[in-house]
PDB file of C-alpha atoms in Angstrom:
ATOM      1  CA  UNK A 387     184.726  80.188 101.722  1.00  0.00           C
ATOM      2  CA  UNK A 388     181.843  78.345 100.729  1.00  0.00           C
ATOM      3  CA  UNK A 389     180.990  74.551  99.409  1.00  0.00           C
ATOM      4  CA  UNK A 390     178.968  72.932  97.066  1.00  0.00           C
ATOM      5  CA  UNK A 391     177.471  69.132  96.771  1.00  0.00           C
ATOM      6  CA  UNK A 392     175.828  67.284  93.679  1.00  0.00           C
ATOM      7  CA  UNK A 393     172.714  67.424  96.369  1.00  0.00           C
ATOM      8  CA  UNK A 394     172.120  71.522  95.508  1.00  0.00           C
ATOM      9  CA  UNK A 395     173.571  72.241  98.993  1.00  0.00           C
ATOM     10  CA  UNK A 396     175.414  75.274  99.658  1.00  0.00           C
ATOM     11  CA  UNK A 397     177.614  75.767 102.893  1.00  0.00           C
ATOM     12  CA  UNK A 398     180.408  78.743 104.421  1.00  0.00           C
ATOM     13  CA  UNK A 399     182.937  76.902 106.420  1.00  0.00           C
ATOM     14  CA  UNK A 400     182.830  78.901 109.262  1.00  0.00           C
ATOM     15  CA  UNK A 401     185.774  77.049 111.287  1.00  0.00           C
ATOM     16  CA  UNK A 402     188.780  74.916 110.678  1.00  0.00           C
ATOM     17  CA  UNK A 403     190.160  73.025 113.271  1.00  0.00           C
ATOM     18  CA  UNK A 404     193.330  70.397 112.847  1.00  0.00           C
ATOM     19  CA  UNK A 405     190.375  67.366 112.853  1.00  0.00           C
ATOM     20  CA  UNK A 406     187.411  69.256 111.686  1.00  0.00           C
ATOM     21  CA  UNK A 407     185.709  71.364 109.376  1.00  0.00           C
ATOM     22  CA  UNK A 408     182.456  73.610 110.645  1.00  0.00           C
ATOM     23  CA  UNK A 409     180.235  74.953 108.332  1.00  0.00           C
ATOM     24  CA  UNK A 410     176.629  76.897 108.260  1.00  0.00           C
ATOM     25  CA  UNK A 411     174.389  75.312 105.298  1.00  0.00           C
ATOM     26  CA  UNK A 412     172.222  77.923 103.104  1.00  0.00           C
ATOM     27  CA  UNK A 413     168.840  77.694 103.230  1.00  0.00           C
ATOM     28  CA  UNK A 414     167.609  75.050 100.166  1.00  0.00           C
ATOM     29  CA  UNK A 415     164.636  77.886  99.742  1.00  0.00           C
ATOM     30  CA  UNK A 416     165.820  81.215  99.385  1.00  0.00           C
ATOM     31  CA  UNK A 417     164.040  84.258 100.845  1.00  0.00           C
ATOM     32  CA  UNK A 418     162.776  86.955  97.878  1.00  0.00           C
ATOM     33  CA  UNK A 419     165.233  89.936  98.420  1.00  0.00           C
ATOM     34  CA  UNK A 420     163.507  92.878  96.743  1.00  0.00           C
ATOM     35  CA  UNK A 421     161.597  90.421  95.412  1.00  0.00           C
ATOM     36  CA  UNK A 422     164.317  88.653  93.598  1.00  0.00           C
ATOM     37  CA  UNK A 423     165.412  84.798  93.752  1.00  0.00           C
ATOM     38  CA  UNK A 424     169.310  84.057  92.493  1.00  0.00           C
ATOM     39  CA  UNK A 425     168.938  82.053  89.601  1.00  0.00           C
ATOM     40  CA  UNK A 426     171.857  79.422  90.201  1.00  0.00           C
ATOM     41  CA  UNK A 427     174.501  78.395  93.542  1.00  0.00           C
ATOM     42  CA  UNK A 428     176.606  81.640  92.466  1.00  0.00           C
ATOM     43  CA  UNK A 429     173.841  84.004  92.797  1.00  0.00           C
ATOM     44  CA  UNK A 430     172.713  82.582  95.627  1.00  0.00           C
ATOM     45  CA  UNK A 431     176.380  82.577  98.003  1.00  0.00           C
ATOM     46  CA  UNK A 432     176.563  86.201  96.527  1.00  0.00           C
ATOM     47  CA  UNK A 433     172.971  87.238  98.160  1.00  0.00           C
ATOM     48  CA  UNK A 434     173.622  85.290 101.304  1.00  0.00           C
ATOM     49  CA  UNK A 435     176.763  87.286 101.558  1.00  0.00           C
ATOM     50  CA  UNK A 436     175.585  90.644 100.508  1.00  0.00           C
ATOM     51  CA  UNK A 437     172.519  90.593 103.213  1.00  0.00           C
ATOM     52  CA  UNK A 438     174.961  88.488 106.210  1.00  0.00           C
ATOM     53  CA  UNK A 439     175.758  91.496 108.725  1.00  0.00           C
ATOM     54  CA  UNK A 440     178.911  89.112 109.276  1.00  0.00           C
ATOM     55  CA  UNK A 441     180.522  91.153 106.214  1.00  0.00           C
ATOM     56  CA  UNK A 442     181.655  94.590 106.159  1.00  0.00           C
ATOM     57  CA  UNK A 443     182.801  94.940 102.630  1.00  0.00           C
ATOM     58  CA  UNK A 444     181.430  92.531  99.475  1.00  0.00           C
ATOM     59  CA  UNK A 445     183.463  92.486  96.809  1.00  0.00           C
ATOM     60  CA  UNK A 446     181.814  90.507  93.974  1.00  0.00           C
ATOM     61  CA  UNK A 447     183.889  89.167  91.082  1.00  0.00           C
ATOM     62  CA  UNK A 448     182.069  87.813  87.816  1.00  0.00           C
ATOM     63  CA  UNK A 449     181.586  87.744  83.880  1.00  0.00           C
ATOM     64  CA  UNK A 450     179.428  90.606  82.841  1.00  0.00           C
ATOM     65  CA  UNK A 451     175.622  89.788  82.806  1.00  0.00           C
ATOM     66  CA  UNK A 452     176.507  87.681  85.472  1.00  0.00           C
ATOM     67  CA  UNK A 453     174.261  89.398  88.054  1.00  0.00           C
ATOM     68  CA  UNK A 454     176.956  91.394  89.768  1.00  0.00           C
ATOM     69  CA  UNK A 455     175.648  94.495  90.046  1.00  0.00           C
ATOM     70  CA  UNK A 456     171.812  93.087  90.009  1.00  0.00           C
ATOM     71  CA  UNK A 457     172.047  91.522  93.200  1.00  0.00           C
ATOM     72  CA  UNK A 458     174.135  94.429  94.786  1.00  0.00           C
ATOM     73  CA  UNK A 459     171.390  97.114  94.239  1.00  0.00           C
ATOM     74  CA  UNK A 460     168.925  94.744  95.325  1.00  0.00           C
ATOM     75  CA  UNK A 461     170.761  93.977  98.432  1.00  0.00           C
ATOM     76  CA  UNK A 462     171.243  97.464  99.299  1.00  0.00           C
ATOM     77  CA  UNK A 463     167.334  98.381  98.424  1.00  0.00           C
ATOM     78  CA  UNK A 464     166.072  95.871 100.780  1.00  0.00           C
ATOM     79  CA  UNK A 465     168.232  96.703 103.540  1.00  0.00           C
ATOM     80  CA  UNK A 466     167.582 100.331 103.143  1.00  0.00           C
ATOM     81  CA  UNK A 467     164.390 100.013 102.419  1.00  0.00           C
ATOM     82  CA  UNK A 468     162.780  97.183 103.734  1.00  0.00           C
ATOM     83  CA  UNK A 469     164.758  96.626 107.200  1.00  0.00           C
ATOM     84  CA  UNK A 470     165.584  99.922 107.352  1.00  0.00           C
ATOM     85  CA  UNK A 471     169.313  98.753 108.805  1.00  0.00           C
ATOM     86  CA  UNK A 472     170.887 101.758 106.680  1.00  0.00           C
ATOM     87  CA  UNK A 473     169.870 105.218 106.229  1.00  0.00           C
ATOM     88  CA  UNK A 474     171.887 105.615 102.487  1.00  0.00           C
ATOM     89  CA  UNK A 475     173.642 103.617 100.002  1.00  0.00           C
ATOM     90  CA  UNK A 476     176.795 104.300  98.284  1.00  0.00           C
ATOM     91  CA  UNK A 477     178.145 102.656  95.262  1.00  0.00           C
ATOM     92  CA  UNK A 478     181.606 102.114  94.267  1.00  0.00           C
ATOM     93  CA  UNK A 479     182.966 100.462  91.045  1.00  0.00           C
ATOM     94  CA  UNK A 480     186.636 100.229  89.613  1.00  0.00           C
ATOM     95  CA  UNK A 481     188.114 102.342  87.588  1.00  0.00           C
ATOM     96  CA  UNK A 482     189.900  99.671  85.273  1.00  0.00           C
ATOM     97  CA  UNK A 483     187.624  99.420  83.028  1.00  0.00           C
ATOM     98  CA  UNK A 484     187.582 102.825  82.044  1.00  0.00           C
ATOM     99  CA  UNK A 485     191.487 102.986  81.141  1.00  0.00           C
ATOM    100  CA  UNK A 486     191.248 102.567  77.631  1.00  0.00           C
ATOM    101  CA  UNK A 487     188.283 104.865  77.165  1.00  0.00           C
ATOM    102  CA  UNK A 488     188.699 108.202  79.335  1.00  0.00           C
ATOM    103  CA  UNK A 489     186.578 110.093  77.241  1.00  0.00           C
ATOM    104  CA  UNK A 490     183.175 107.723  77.601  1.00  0.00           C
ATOM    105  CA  UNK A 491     183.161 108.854  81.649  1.00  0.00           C
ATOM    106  CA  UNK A 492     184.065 112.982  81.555  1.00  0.00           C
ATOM    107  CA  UNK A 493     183.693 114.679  84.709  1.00  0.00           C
ATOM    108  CA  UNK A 494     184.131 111.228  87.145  1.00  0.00           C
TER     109      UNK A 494
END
């Protein structure tokens, strides 16, 4: 879970005690990942949380044009890529949308 202030800070509560509340603030200057920036606090929790090794699975929820997909590939370029962390990527998307039209998608 993550926070936001008026300030422009971004923070993941990392712990919740019965007194306290510990989170881990996002860097005010993001780092380029495959030489993109997110363009708003959205974008921005989504990168942090695509490149944390912390997560296993991201699963990104959004409007379309939103930058869903975007700032997946990136992600997955730079840590193939760039840090060499992964040797492949593999990309999964739902098959909801493709209900009402099962002729657009033959063969998948």
């Amino acid at each position: 879970m993550y926070w936001y202030d008026e300030a422009g800070h971004i923070g993941r509560i990392s712990e919740v005690t019965d007194t306290e509340v510990y989170t881990k603030l996002l860097p005010r200057k993001q780092e380029k990942i495959w030489g993109i920036l997110p363009k708003n606090q959205r974008q921005a929790v989504a990168l942090s949380q695509l490149t944390d090794t912390y997560y296993d699975l991201n699963i990104i929820l959004g409007p379309a044009g939103s930058g869903k997909t975007f700032l997946a590939v990136a992600s997955a370029l730079h840590q193939v890529l760039e840090l060499k962390k992964y040797k492949k990527i593999v990309v999964v998307r739902s098959r909801d949308f493709m209900d009402d039209d099962r002729d657009s998608y033959r063969g998948i």
